[in-house]
JSON list of C-alpha atoms and ligand atoms in Angstrom, two decimals:
[
{"chain": "D", "resi": 73, "resn": "MET", "atom": "CA", "xyz": [124.04, 101.68, 79.27]},
{"chain": "D", "resi": 74, "resn": "LYS", "atom": "CA", "xyz": [124.51, 103.29, 82.85]},
{"chain": "D", "resi": 75, "resn": "PRO", "atom": "CA", "xyz": [122.23, 105.59, 84.50]},
{"chain": "D", "resi": 76, "resn": "ALA", "atom": "CA", "xyz": [124.84, 107.90, 84.17]},
{"chain": "D", "resi": 77, "resn": "GLN", "atom": "CA", "xyz": [125.21, 107.86, 79.90]},
{"chain": "D", "resi": 78, "resn": "LYS", "atom": "CA", "xyz": [121.18, 107.38, 80.03]},
{"chain": "D", "resi": 79, "resn": "ASP", "atom": "CA", "xyz": [121.45, 111.17, 81.39]},
{"chain": "D", "resi": 80, "resn": "ARG", "atom": "CA", "xyz": [124.33, 112.36, 79.62]},
{"chain": "D", "resi": 81, "resn": "PHE", "atom": "CA", "xyz": [122.92, 111.28, 75.86]},
{"chain": "D", "resi": 82, "resn": "ALA", "atom": "CA", "xyz": [119.06, 111.54, 76.48]},
{"chain": "D", "resi": 83, "resn": "ARG", "atom": "CA", "xyz": [118.63, 114.04, 74.05]},
{"chain": "D", "resi": 84, "resn": "HIS", "atom": "CA", "xyz": [120.09, 111.97, 71.27]},
{"chain": "D", "resi": 85, "resn": "ILE", "atom": "CA", "xyz": [118.39, 108.76, 73.19]},
{"chain": "D", "resi": 86, "resn": "ARG", "atom": "CA", "xyz": [114.81, 110.77, 72.42]},
{"chain": "D", "resi": 87, "resn": "LEU", "atom": "CA", "xyz": [115.49, 111.01, 68.61]},
{"chain": "D", "resi": 88, "resn": "PRO", "atom": "CA", "xyz": [113.74, 108.08, 66.97]},
{"chain": "D", "resi": 89, "resn": "GLN", "atom": "CA", "xyz": [116.89, 107.51, 64.60]},
{"chain": "D", "resi": 90, "resn": "ILE", "atom": "CA", "xyz": [119.14, 107.64, 67.12]},
{"chain": "D", "resi": 91, "resn": "GLY", "atom": "CA", "xyz": [117.53, 105.83, 70.55]},
{"chain": "D", "resi": 92, "resn": "GLU", "atom": "CA", "xyz": [119.31, 103.85, 73.06]},
{"chain": "D", "resi": 93, "resn": "LYS", "atom": "CA", "xyz": [120.10, 101.36, 70.70]},
{"chain": "D", "resi": 94, "resn": "GLY", "atom": "CA", "xyz": [122.04, 104.06, 68.38]},
{"chain": "D", "resi": 95, "resn": "GLN", "atom": "CA", "xyz": [123.81, 105.73, 71.47]},
{"chain": "D", "resi": 96, "resn": "GLN", "atom": "CA", "xyz": [125.04, 102.46, 72.44]},
{"chain": "D", "resi": 97, "resn": "ALA", "atom": "CA", "xyz": [126.45, 101.69, 68.89]},
{"chain": "D", "resi": 98, "resn": "ILE", "atom": "CA", "xyz": [127.84, 105.82, 68.76]},
{"chain": "D", "resi": 99, "resn": "LEU", "atom": "CA", "xyz": [129.10, 104.30, 72.58]},
{"chain": "D", "resi": 100, "resn": "ASP", "atom": "CA", "xyz": [131.04, 100.90, 71.28]},
{"chain": "D", "resi": 101, "resn": "ALA", "atom": "CA", "xyz": [132.71, 102.81, 68.00]},
{"chain": "D", "resi": 102, "resn": "SER", "atom": "CA", "xyz": [135.65, 103.72, 66.95]},
{"chain": "D", "resi": 103, "resn": "ALA", "atom": "CA", "xyz": [136.76, 106.78, 64.77]},
{"chain": "D", "resi": 104, "resn": "LEU", "atom": "CA", "xyz": [140.07, 107.67, 63.28]},
{"chain": "D", "resi": 105, "resn": "ILE", "atom": "CA", "xyz": [140.66, 111.13, 62.81]},
{"chain": "D", "resi": 106, "resn": "VAL", "atom": "CA", "xyz": [143.79, 111.91, 60.16]},
{"chain": "D", "resi": 107, "resn": "GLY", "atom": "CA", "xyz": [144.17, 116.05, 60.58]},
{"chain": "D", "resi": 108, "resn": "VAL", "atom": "CA", "xyz": [143.60, 117.61, 63.87]},
{"chain": "D", "resi": 109, "resn": "GLY", "atom": "CA", "xyz": [143.33, 121.22, 62.36]},
{"chain": "D", "resi": 110, "resn": "GLY", "atom": "CA", "xyz": [140.69, 123.57, 61.20]},
{"chain": "D", "resi": 111, "resn": "LEU", "atom": "CA", "xyz": [137.81, 120.12, 59.97]},
{"chain": "D", "resi": 112, "resn": "GLY", "atom": "CA", "xyz": [139.48, 117.65, 62.56]},
{"chain": "D", "resi": 113, "resn": "SER", "atom": "CA", "xyz": [138.48, 120.26, 65.63]},
{"chain": "D", "resi": 114, "resn": "PRO", "atom": "CA", "xyz": [135.06, 120.21, 65.58]},
{"chain": "D", "resi": 115, "resn": "ALA", "atom": "CA", "xyz": [134.86, 116.69, 64.09]},
{"chain": "D", "resi": 116, "resn": "ALA", "atom": "CA", "xyz": [136.76, 115.18, 66.79]},
{"chain": "D", "resi": 117, "resn": "MET", "atom": "CA", "xyz": [135.07, 117.08, 69.66]},
{"chain": "D", "resi": 118, "resn": "TYR", "atom": "CA", "xyz": [131.41, 116.66, 68.39]},
{"chain": "D", "resi": 119, "resn": "LEU", "atom": "CA", "xyz": [132.26, 113.17, 68.13]},
{"chain": "D", "resi": 120, "resn": "ALA", "atom": "CA", "xyz": [134.23, 113.39, 71.70]},
{"chain": "D", "resi": 121, "resn": "ALA", "atom": "CA", "xyz": [130.75, 115.32, 73.27]},
{"chain": "D", "resi": 122, "resn": "ALA", "atom": "CA", "xyz": [128.70, 112.82, 71.37]},
{"chain": "D", "resi": 123, "resn": "GLY", "atom": "CA", "xyz": [129.89, 109.74, 73.46]},
{"chain": "D", "resi": 124, "resn": "ILE", "atom": "CA", "xyz": [132.02, 108.03, 70.97]},
{"chain": "D", "resi": 125, "resn": "GLY", "atom": "CA", "xyz": [134.32, 104.92, 72.50]},
{"chain": "D", "resi": 126, "resn": "LYS", "atom": "CA", "xyz": [137.53, 105.80, 71.03]},
{"chain": "D", "resi": 127, "resn": "LEU", "atom": "CA", "xyz": [139.24, 108.36, 68.68]},
{"chain": "D", "resi": 128, "resn": "VAL", "atom": "CA", "xyz": [142.52, 108.13, 67.44]},
{"chain": "D", "resi": 129, "resn": "LEU", "atom": "CA", "xyz": [143.93, 111.38, 66.23]},
{"chain": "D", "resi": 130, "resn": "SER", "atom": "CA", "xyz": [146.48, 111.28, 63.83]},
{"chain": "D", "resi": 131, "resn": "ASP", "atom": "CA", "xyz": [148.64, 114.80, 62.27]},
{"chain": "D", "resi": 132, "resn": "TYR", "atom": "CA", "xyz": [152.19, 115.34, 62.66]},
{"chain": "D", "resi": 133, "resn": "ASP", "atom": "CA", "xyz": [152.10, 119.13, 62.81]},
{"chain": "D", "resi": 134, "resn": "ILE", "atom": "CA", "xyz": [152.88, 121.60, 66.08]},
{"chain": "D", "resi": 135, "resn": "VAL", "atom": "CA", "xyz": [150.21, 123.97, 66.98]},
{"chain": "D", "resi": 136, "resn": "GLU", "atom": "CA", "xyz": [150.87, 127.38, 65.01]},
{"chain": "D", "resi": 137, "resn": "THR", "atom": "CA", "xyz": [149.32, 130.87, 66.34]},
{"chain": "D", "resi": 138, "resn": "SER", "atom": "CA", "xyz": [148.29, 131.20, 63.05]},
{"chain": "D", "resi": 139, "resn": "ASN", "atom": "CA", "xyz": [146.26, 127.93, 62.86]},
{"chain": "D", "resi": 140, "resn": "LEU", "atom": "CA", "xyz": [144.64, 129.32, 66.17]},
{"chain": "D", "resi": 141, "resn": "GLN", "atom": "CA", "xyz": [141.83, 131.44, 64.02]},
{"chain": "D", "resi": 142, "resn": "ARG", "atom": "CA", "xyz": [139.73, 127.63, 63.06]},
{"chain": "D", "resi": 143, "resn": "GLN", "atom": "CA", "xyz": [141.39, 125.12, 65.12]},
{"chain": "D", "resi": 144, "resn": "ILE", "atom": "CA", "xyz": [139.28, 125.33, 67.99]},
{"chain": "D", "resi": 145, "resn": "ILE", "atom": "CA", "xyz": [140.18, 122.58, 70.09]},
{"chain": "D", "resi": 146, "resn": "HIS", "atom": "CA", "xyz": [144.08, 124.36, 70.40]},
{"chain": "D", "resi": 147, "resn": "ARG", "atom": "CA", "xyz": [143.99, 126.70, 72.78]},
{"chain": "D", "resi": 148, "resn": "ASN", "atom": "CA", "xyz": [146.43, 129.58, 73.00]},
{"chain": "D", "resi": 149, "resn": "ASP", "atom": "CA", "xyz": [148.59, 128.02, 75.33]},
{"chain": "D", "resi": 150, "resn": "ALA", "atom": "CA", "xyz": [149.29, 125.26, 73.21]},
{"chain": "D", "resi": 151, "resn": "VAL", "atom": "CA", "xyz": [151.24, 126.87, 70.83]},
{"chain": "D", "resi": 152, "resn": "GLY", "atom": "CA", "xyz": [154.49, 124.66, 69.83]},
{"chain": "D", "resi": 153, "resn": "GLU", "atom": "CA", "xyz": [152.46, 121.69, 71.23]},
{"chain": "D", "resi": 154, "resn": "ASN", "atom": "CA", "xyz": [151.79, 118.71, 69.14]},
{"chain": "D", "resi": 155, "resn": "LYS", "atom": "CA", "xyz": [148.62, 118.82, 67.42]},
{"chain": "D", "resi": 156, "resn": "VAL", "atom": "CA", "xyz": [147.51, 115.52, 68.79]},
{"chain": "D", "resi": 157, "resn": "GLU", "atom": "CA", "xyz": [148.50, 116.48, 72.24]},
{"chain": "D", "resi": 158, "resn": "SER", "atom": "CA", "xyz": [146.69, 119.73, 72.61]},
{"chain": "D", "resi": 159, "resn": "GLY", "atom": "CA", "xyz": [143.78, 117.78, 70.98]},
{"chain": "D", "resi": 160, "resn": "ARG", "atom": "CA", "xyz": [143.91, 114.97, 73.04]},
{"chain": "D", "resi": 161, "resn": "GLN", "atom": "CA", "xyz": [143.73, 117.27, 76.48]},
{"chain": "D", "resi": 162, "resn": "THR", "atom": "CA", "xyz": [140.74, 119.03, 75.10]},
{"chain": "D", "resi": 163, "resn": "LEU", "atom": "CA", "xyz": [138.91, 115.85, 74.28]},
{"chain": "D", "resi": 164, "resn": "LYS", "atom": "CA", "xyz": [139.64, 114.86, 77.51]},
{"chain": "D", "resi": 165, "resn": "ALA", "atom": "CA", "xyz": [138.35, 117.52, 79.66]},
{"chain": "D", "resi": 166, "resn": "LEU", "atom": "CA", "xyz": [135.47, 117.21, 77.31]},
{"chain": "D", "resi": 167, "resn": "SER", "atom": "CA", "xyz": [134.91, 114.11, 77.05]},
{"chain": "D", "resi": 168, "resn": "PRO", "atom": "CA", "xyz": [137.23, 111.83, 80.29]},
{"chain": "D", "resi": 169, "resn": "ASP", "atom": "CA", "xyz": [135.28, 108.17, 79.07]},
{"chain": "D", "resi": 170, "resn": "CYS", "atom": "CA", "xyz": [136.67, 108.75, 75.27]},
{"chain": "D", "resi": 171, "resn": "GLU", "atom": "CA", "xyz": [139.55, 106.55, 75.14]},
{"chain": "D", "resi": 172, "resn": "VAL", "atom": "CA", "xyz": [142.23, 109.14, 72.73]},
{"chain": "D", "resi": 173, "resn": "GLY", "atom": "CA", "xyz": [144.65, 107.43, 71.05]},
{"chain": "D", "resi": 174, "resn": "VAL", "atom": "CA", "xyz": [147.76, 109.77, 68.66]},
{"chain": "D", "resi": 175, "resn": "ILE", "atom": "CA", "xyz": [149.65, 109.36, 66.40]},
{"chain": "D", "resi": 176, "resn": "GLY", "atom": "CA", "xyz": [152.47, 112.43, 65.90]},
{"chain": "D", "resi": 177, "resn": "TYR", "atom": "CA", "xyz": [154.39, 111.16, 63.35]},
{"chain": "D", "resi": 178, "resn": "GLN", "atom": "CA", "xyz": [153.35, 110.22, 59.08]},
{"chain": "D", "resi": 179, "resn": "MET", "atom": "CA", "xyz": [152.68, 107.14, 58.65]},
{"chain": "D", "resi": 180, "resn": "GLU", "atom": "CA", "xyz": [153.73, 104.44, 55.62]},
{"chain": "D", "resi": 181, "resn": "ALA", "atom": "CA", "xyz": [150.93, 102.68, 53.68]},
{"chain": "D", "resi": 182, "resn": "ASP", "atom": "CA", "xyz": [151.16, 99.24, 55.80]},
{"chain": "D", "resi": 183, "resn": "GLU", "atom": "CA", "xyz": [150.85, 101.25, 59.15]},
{"chain": "D", "resi": 184, "resn": "LEU", "atom": "CA", "xyz": [148.09, 103.88, 57.75]},
{"chain": "D", "resi": 185, "resn": "ARG", "atom": "CA", "xyz": [146.09, 100.33, 55.99]},
{"chain": "D", "resi": 186, "resn": "GLN", "atom": "CA", "xyz": [146.55, 98.67, 59.98]},
{"chain": "D", "resi": 187, "resn": "VAL", "atom": "CA", "xyz": [144.73, 101.59, 61.81]},
{"chain": "D", "resi": 188, "resn": "VAL", "atom": "CA", "xyz": [141.90, 102.51, 59.05]},
{"chain": "D", "resi": 189, "resn": "ASP", "atom": "CA", "xyz": [141.52, 98.38, 59.50]},
{"chain": "D", "resi": 190, "resn": "SER", "atom": "CA", "xyz": [141.27, 98.68, 63.54]},
{"chain": "D", "resi": 191, "resn": "VAL", "atom": "CA", "xyz": [138.20, 101.62, 63.73]},
{"chain": "D", "resi": 192, "resn": "ASP", "atom": "CA", "xyz": [134.72, 101.38, 62.40]},
{"chain": "D", "resi": 193, "resn": "ILE", "atom": "CA", "xyz": [134.84, 104.38, 60.63]},
{"chain": "D", "resi": 194, "resn": "VAL", "atom": "CA", "xyz": [137.53, 107.52, 59.18]},
{"chain": "D", "resi": 195, "resn": "LEU", "atom": "CA", "xyz": [137.11, 111.04, 58.60]},
{"chain": "D", "resi": 196, "resn": "ASP", "atom": "CA", "xyz": [139.58, 112.28, 56.70]},
{"chain": "D", "resi": 197, "resn": "CYS", "atom": "CA", "xyz": [140.16, 115.99, 57.43]},
{"chain": "D", "resi": 198, "resn": "SER", "atom": "CA", "xyz": [143.71, 116.24, 55.80]},
{"chain": "D", "resi": 199, "resn": "ASP", "atom": "CA", "xyz": [144.61, 119.70, 53.87]},
{"chain": "D", "resi": 200, "resn": "ASN", "atom": "CA", "xyz": [146.31, 117.97, 51.11]},
{"chain": "D", "resi": 201, "resn": "TYR", "atom": "CA", "xyz": [145.48, 115.33, 47.72]},
{"chain": "D", "resi": 202, "resn": "PRO", "atom": "CA", "xyz": [148.60, 112.99, 48.76]},
{"chain": "D", "resi": 203, "resn": "THR", "atom": "CA", "xyz": [147.08, 112.51, 52.19]},
{"chain": "D", "resi": 204, "resn": "ARG", "atom": "CA", "xyz": [143.17, 112.20, 50.96]},
{"chain": "D", "resi": 205, "resn": "PHE", "atom": "CA", "xyz": [144.24, 109.46, 48.14]},
{"chain": "D", "resi": 206, "resn": "ASP", "atom": "CA", "xyz": [146.23, 107.53, 50.57]},
{"chain": "D", "resi": 207, "resn": "VAL", "atom": "CA", "xyz": [143.70, 107.58, 53.16]},
{"chain": "D", "resi": 208, "resn": "ASN", "atom": "CA", "xyz": [140.84, 106.69, 50.32]},
{"chain": "D", "resi": 209, "resn": "ARG", "atom": "CA", "xyz": [143.06, 103.42, 49.20]},
{"chain": "D", "resi": 210, "resn": "SER", "atom": "CA", "xyz": [143.38, 102.18, 52.59]},
{"chain": "D", "resi": 211, "resn": "CYS", "atom": "CA", "xyz": [139.79, 102.81, 53.24]},
{"chain": "D", "resi": 212, "resn": "VAL", "atom": "CA", "xyz": [138.89, 100.53, 49.84]},
{"chain": "D", "resi": 213, "resn": "GLU", "atom": "CA", "xyz": [141.25, 98.10, 50.42]},
{"chain": "D", "resi": 214, "resn": "THR", "atom": "CA", "xyz": [139.96, 97.12, 54.18]},
{"chain": "D", "resi": 215, "resn": "GLY", "atom": "CA", "xyz": [136.49, 97.93, 53.18]},
{"chain": "D", "resi": 216, "resn": "THR", "atom": "CA", "xyz": [136.10, 100.93, 56.13]},
{"chain": "D", "resi": 217, "resn": "THR", "atom": "CA", "xyz": [133.98, 103.27, 55.67]},
{"chain": "D", "resi": 218, "resn": "LEU", "atom": "CA", "xyz": [135.23, 107.04, 54.87]},
{"chain": "D", "resi": 219, "resn": "VAL", "atom": "CA", "xyz": [133.22, 110.21, 55.49]},
{"chain": "D", "resi": 220, "resn": "THR", "atom": "CA", "xyz": [135.60, 113.02, 53.57]},
{"chain": "D", "resi": 221, "resn": "GLY", "atom": "CA", "xyz": [135.92, 116.84, 54.15]},
{"chain": "D", "resi": 222, "resn": "ALA", "atom": "CA", "xyz": [137.36, 119.84, 52.34]},
{"chain": "D", "resi": 223, "resn": "ALA", "atom": "CA", "xyz": [137.45, 123.36, 52.70]},
{"chain": "D", "resi": 224, "resn": "ILE", "atom": "CA", "xyz": [139.05, 126.64, 51.30]},
{"chain": "D", "resi": 225, "resn": "ARG", "atom": "CA", "xyz": [138.70, 130.51, 51.16]},
{"chain": "D", "resi": 226, "resn": "LEU", "atom": "CA", "xyz": [134.45, 130.29, 51.38]},
{"chain": "D", "resi": 227, "resn": "GLU", "atom": "CA", "xyz": [133.73, 126.86, 49.99]},
{"chain": "D", "resi": 228, "resn": "GLY", "atom": "CA", "xyz": [133.76, 123.79, 51.09]},
{"chain": "D", "resi": 229, "resn": "GLN", "atom": "CA", "xyz": [132.37, 119.76, 50.52]},
{"chain": "D", "resi": 230, "resn": "ILE", "atom": "CA", "xyz": [131.75, 116.81, 51.88]},
{"chain": "D", "resi": 231, "resn": "MET", "atom": "CA", "xyz": [131.53, 113.38, 50.39]},
{"chain": "D", "resi": 232, "resn": "ASN", "atom": "CA", "xyz": [131.26, 109.49, 52.06]},
{"chain": "D", "resi": 233, "resn": "TYR", "atom": "CA", "xyz": [132.45, 106.38, 50.80]},
{"chain": "D", "resi": 234, "resn": "GLN", "atom": "CA", "xyz": [130.17, 103.36, 51.91]},
{"chain": "D", "resi": 235, "resn": "PRO", "atom": "CA", "xyz": [132.08, 99.93, 50.99]},
{"chain": "D", "resi": 236, "resn": "ALA", "atom": "CA", "xyz": [128.60, 98.54, 51.83]},
{"chain": "D", "resi": 237, "resn": "ALA", "atom": "CA", "xyz": [126.87, 100.47, 49.28]},
{"chain": "D", "resi": 238, "resn": "ASP", "atom": "CA", "xyz": [129.61, 99.70, 47.02]},
{"chain": "D", "resi": 239, "resn": "SER", "atom": "CA", "xyz": [129.65, 103.35, 46.62]},
{"chain": "D", "resi": 240, "resn": "ALA", "atom": "CA", "xyz": [131.79, 106.06, 44.64]},
{"chain": "D", "resi": 241, "resn": "CYS", "atom": "CA", "xyz": [135.08, 106.56, 46.62]},
{"chain": "D", "resi": 242, "resn": "TYR", "atom": "CA", "xyz": [136.64, 109.80, 47.06]},
{"chain": "D", "resi": 243, "resn": "GLN", "atom": "CA", "xyz": [139.39, 109.01, 44.03]},
{"chain": "D", "resi": 244, "resn": "CYS", "atom": "CA", "xyz": [136.40, 108.77, 41.42]},
{"chain": "D", "resi": 245, "resn": "LEU", "atom": "CA", "xyz": [135.76, 112.43, 41.92]},
{"chain": "D", "resi": 246, "resn": "TYR", "atom": "CA", "xyz": [139.62, 113.26, 40.30]},
{"chain": "D", "resi": 247, "resn": "THR", "atom": "CA", "xyz": [139.73, 111.74, 36.38]},
{"chain": "D", "resi": 248, "resn": "HIS", "atom": "CA", "xyz": [143.73, 112.18, 37.15]},
{"chain": "D", "resi": 249, "resn": "ALA", "atom": "CA", "xyz": [145.80, 111.13, 40.01]},
{"chain": "D", "resi": 250, "resn": "TYR", "atom": "CA", "xyz": [146.81, 114.73, 41.40]},
{"chain": "D", "resi": 251, "resn": "GLY", "atom": "CA", "xyz": [145.10, 118.21, 40.47]},
{"chain": "D", "resi": 252, "resn": "ALA", "atom": "CA", "xyz": [146.28, 121.61, 41.10]},
{"chain": "D", "resi": 253, "resn": "GLU", "atom": "CA", "xyz": [146.74, 121.40, 44.41]},
{"chain": "D", "resi": 254, "resn": "GLU", "atom": "CA", "xyz": [145.56, 125.03, 46.83]},
{"chain": "D", "resi": 255, "resn": "SER", "atom": "CA", "xyz": [146.04, 125.58, 50.07]},
{"chain": "D", "resi": 256, "resn": "CYS", "atom": "CA", "xyz": [144.69, 127.28, 52.96]},
{"chain": "D", "resi": 257, "resn": "GLU", "atom": "CA", "xyz": [147.93, 128.78, 53.56]},
{"chain": "D", "resi": 258, "resn": "LEU", "atom": "CA", "xyz": [147.65, 130.74, 50.09]},
{"chain": "D", "resi": 259, "resn": "GLU", "atom": "CA", "xyz": [143.95, 130.84, 49.71]},
{"chain": "D", "resi": 260, "resn": "GLY", "atom": "CA", "xyz": [142.84, 131.92, 52.64]},
{"chain": "D", "resi": 261, "resn": "VAL", "atom": "CA", "xyz": [139.67, 130.29, 54.67]},
{"chain": "D", "resi": 262, "resn": "LEU", "atom": "CA", "xyz": [137.45, 131.88, 57.03]},
{"chain": "D", "resi": 263, "resn": "GLY", "atom": "CA", "xyz": [137.08, 130.17, 60.16]},
{"chain": "D", "resi": 264, "resn": "PRO", "atom": "CA", "xyz": [133.48, 129.04, 60.39]},
{"chain": "D", "resi": 265, "resn": "VAL", "atom": "CA", "xyz": [133.44, 127.65, 56.78]},
{"chain": "D", "resi": 266, "resn": "VAL", "atom": "CA", "xyz": [135.89, 124.64, 58.27]},
{"chain": "D", "resi": 267, "resn": "GLY", "atom": "CA", "xyz": [133.87, 124.98, 61.13]},
{"chain": "D", "resi": 268, "resn": "VAL", "atom": "CA", "xyz": [131.26, 123.73, 58.91]},
{"chain": "D", "resi": 269, "resn": "ILE", "atom": "CA", "xyz": [132.21, 121.28, 57.36]},
{"chain": "D", "resi": 270, "resn": "GLY", "atom": "CA", "xyz": [133.98, 119.53, 60.02]},
{"chain": "D", "resi": 271, "resn": "THR", "atom": "CA", "xyz": [130.85, 119.33, 61.94]},
{"chain": "D", "resi": 272, "resn": "LEU", "atom": "CA", "xyz": [128.91, 117.80, 59.00]},
{"chain": "D", "resi": 273, "resn": "GLN", "atom": "CA", "xyz": [131.59, 114.97, 58.78]},
{"chain": "D", "resi": 274, "resn": "ALA", "atom": "CA", "xyz": [131.39, 113.86, 62.55]},
{"chain": "D", "resi": 275, "resn": "LEU", "atom": "CA", "xyz": [126.96, 114.56, 61.95]},
{"chain": "D", "resi": 276, "resn": "GLN", "atom": "CA", "xyz": [127.62, 112.19, 59.20]},
{"chain": "D", "resi": 277, "resn": "ALA", "atom": "CA", "xyz": [129.53, 109.88, 60.95]},
{"chain": "D", "resi": 278, "resn": "LEU", "atom": "CA", "xyz": [127.08, 109.66, 63.68]},
{"chain": "D", "resi": 279, "resn": "LEU", "atom": "CA", "xyz": [124.13, 108.83, 61.89]},
{"chain": "D", "resi": 280, "resn": "ILE", "atom": "CA", "xyz": [126.57, 106.21, 59.86]},
{"chain": "D", "resi": 281, "resn": "LEU", "atom": "CA", "xyz": [127.30, 104.37, 63.19]},
{"chain": "D", "resi": 282, "resn": "ALA", "atom": "CA", "xyz": [123.56, 104.25, 64.14]},
{"chain": "D", "resi": 283, "resn": "GLY", "atom": "CA", "xyz": [123.19, 102.87, 61.23]},
{"chain": "D", "resi": 284, "resn": "ARG", "atom": "CA", "xyz": [121.06, 105.84, 59.44]},
{"chain": "D", "resi": 285, "resn": "GLY", "atom": "CA", "xyz": [123.61, 107.73, 57.57]},
{"chain": "D", "resi": 286, "resn": "ASP", "atom": "CA", "xyz": [123.25, 106.36, 53.56]},
{"chain": "D", "resi": 287, "resn": "ALA", "atom": "CA", "xyz": [122.33, 110.44, 52.61]},
{"chain": "D", "resi": 288, "resn": "LEU", "atom": "CA", "xyz": [125.85, 110.94, 50.97]},
{"chain": "D", "resi": 289, "resn": "VAL", "atom": "CA", "xyz": [125.69, 107.85, 49.01]},
{"chain": "D", "resi": 290, "resn": "ASN", "atom": "CA", "xyz": [127.15, 108.18, 45.69]},
{"chain": "D", "resi": 291, "resn": "ARG", "atom": "CA", "xyz": [126.30, 112.57, 46.44]},
{"chain": "D", "resi": 292, "resn": "LEU", "atom": "CA", "xyz": [129.06, 115.18, 46.68]},
{"chain": "D", "resi": 293, "resn": "LEU", "atom": "CA", "xyz": [127.80, 118.10, 48.55]},
{"chain": "D", "resi": 294, "resn": "LEU", "atom": "CA", "xyz": [129.13, 121.63, 48.28]},
{"chain": "D", "resi": 295, "resn": "PHE", "atom": "CA", "xyz": [129.11, 124.24, 50.35]},
{"chain": "D", "resi": 296, "resn": "ASP", "atom": "CA", "xyz": [128.98, 128.20, 49.21]},
{"chain": "D", "resi": 297, "resn": "ALA", "atom": "CA", "xyz": [129.59, 130.11, 52.07]},
{"chain": "D", "resi": 298, "resn": "TYR", "atom": "CA", "xyz": [129.43, 133.41, 50.57]},
{"chain": "D", "resi": 299, "resn": "ALA", "atom": "CA", "xyz": [125.71, 132.45, 48.74]},
{"chain": "D", "resi": 300, "resn": "MET", "atom": "CA", "xyz": [125.06, 130.83, 51.84]},
{"chain": "D", "resi": 301, "resn": "GLU", "atom": "CA", "xyz": [123.85, 128.00, 49.52]},
{"chain": "D", "resi": 302, "resn": "TRP", "atom": "CA", "xyz": [124.16, 124.22, 49.18]},
{"chain": "D", "resi": 303, "resn": "ARG", "atom": "CA", "xyz": [124.33, 122.35, 46.39]},
{"chain": "D", "resi": 304, "resn": "ALA", "atom": "CA", "xyz": [124.39, 118.55, 45.97]},
{"chain": "D", "resi": 305, "resn": "VAL", "atom": "CA", "xyz": [125.90, 116.71, 42.75]},
{"chain": "D", "resi": 306, "resn": "THR", "atom": "CA", "xyz": [125.71, 112.76, 41.89]},
{"chain": "D", "resi": 307, "resn": "LEU", "atom": "CA", "xyz": [129.13, 111.06, 42.16]},
{"chain": "D", "resi": 308, "resn": "PRO", "atom": "CA", "xyz": [129.05, 108.32, 39.39]},
{"chain": "D", "resi": 309, "resn": "LYS", "atom": "CA", "xyz": [131.45, 105.32, 41.22]},
{"chain": "D", "resi": 310, "resn": "ASN", "atom": "CA", "xyz": [133.98, 105.51, 38.09]},
{"chain": "D", "resi": 311, "resn": "PRO", "atom": "CA", "xyz": [134.53, 101.48, 36.65]},
{"chain": "D", "resi": 312, "resn": "ASP", "atom": "CA", "xyz": [138.27, 102.88, 36.05]},
{"chain": "D", "resi": 313, "resn": "CYS", "atom": "CA", "xyz": [138.92, 104.68, 39.29]},
{"chain": "D", "resi": 314, "resn": "PRO", "atom": "CA", "xyz": [142.83, 103.82, 40.35]},
{"chain": "D", "resi": 315, "resn": "ALA", "atom": "CA", "xyz": [141.46, 103.21, 43.86]},
{"chain": "D", "resi": 316, "resn": "CYS", "atom": "CA", "xyz": [138.40, 101.47, 43.41]},
{"chain": "D", "resi": 317, "resn": "GLY", "atom": "CA", "xyz": [138.14, 100.45, 40.11]},
{"chain": "D", "resi": 318, "resn": "LYS", "atom": "CA", "xyz": [137.61, 96.81, 38.76]},
{"chain": "D", "resi": 319, "resn": "ALA", "atom": "CA", "xyz": [141.32, 96.97, 36.76]},
{"chain": "R", "resi": 1661, "resn": "ZN", "atom": "ZN1", "xyz": [136.93, 105.22, 43.04]}
]
């Protein structure tokens, strides 16, 4: 590690759970961020600030004024720009050494699988079930670690699929392939709620990359922002899961 990096990441290196070895692993790592919105904003910014070597941003939306209340990676003057380009500019200003790749269109299954296979970890920061199930399936098929977050209204959740631990996957949560979809556009969401969950996704990813993150294996963490309460529920692997089951 170069002296400038030792200085920049001194507060990480001081932690016994990270140390120089963990920080080097973060510097050498790559992550795919699916969705550069409310969850993806803090997730990408914290990973870039923490020194991750490469981020791939995937999103096909443009920045709208109504996004700015929670999607803190985008500035007011980025309205009308592609989210991935706006995100890349913020990340390069924050952390110039972070390599940022962008995918500004909806990927087909084959390409998604290839991109997932090319990174060390995936953060699903998307806002719809079809994307979440596709990303989850690609992670199961390629044996790639996945951290999935979701938030709406004053509620959030986070879970983690770890192939090395043969853990429950995102789809193990659902008995049917598609539940009733809810959207922030219809239901609303208080800005910092997505900030909390996206930040936790980055936190969990950093611990995993440093070799220390198994706290969410087979656990789903639920956040009630109104009551300021956290709850963890056991998430068993479903043997009949359409994504990770034996069938
Ligand atoms: Zn599963």
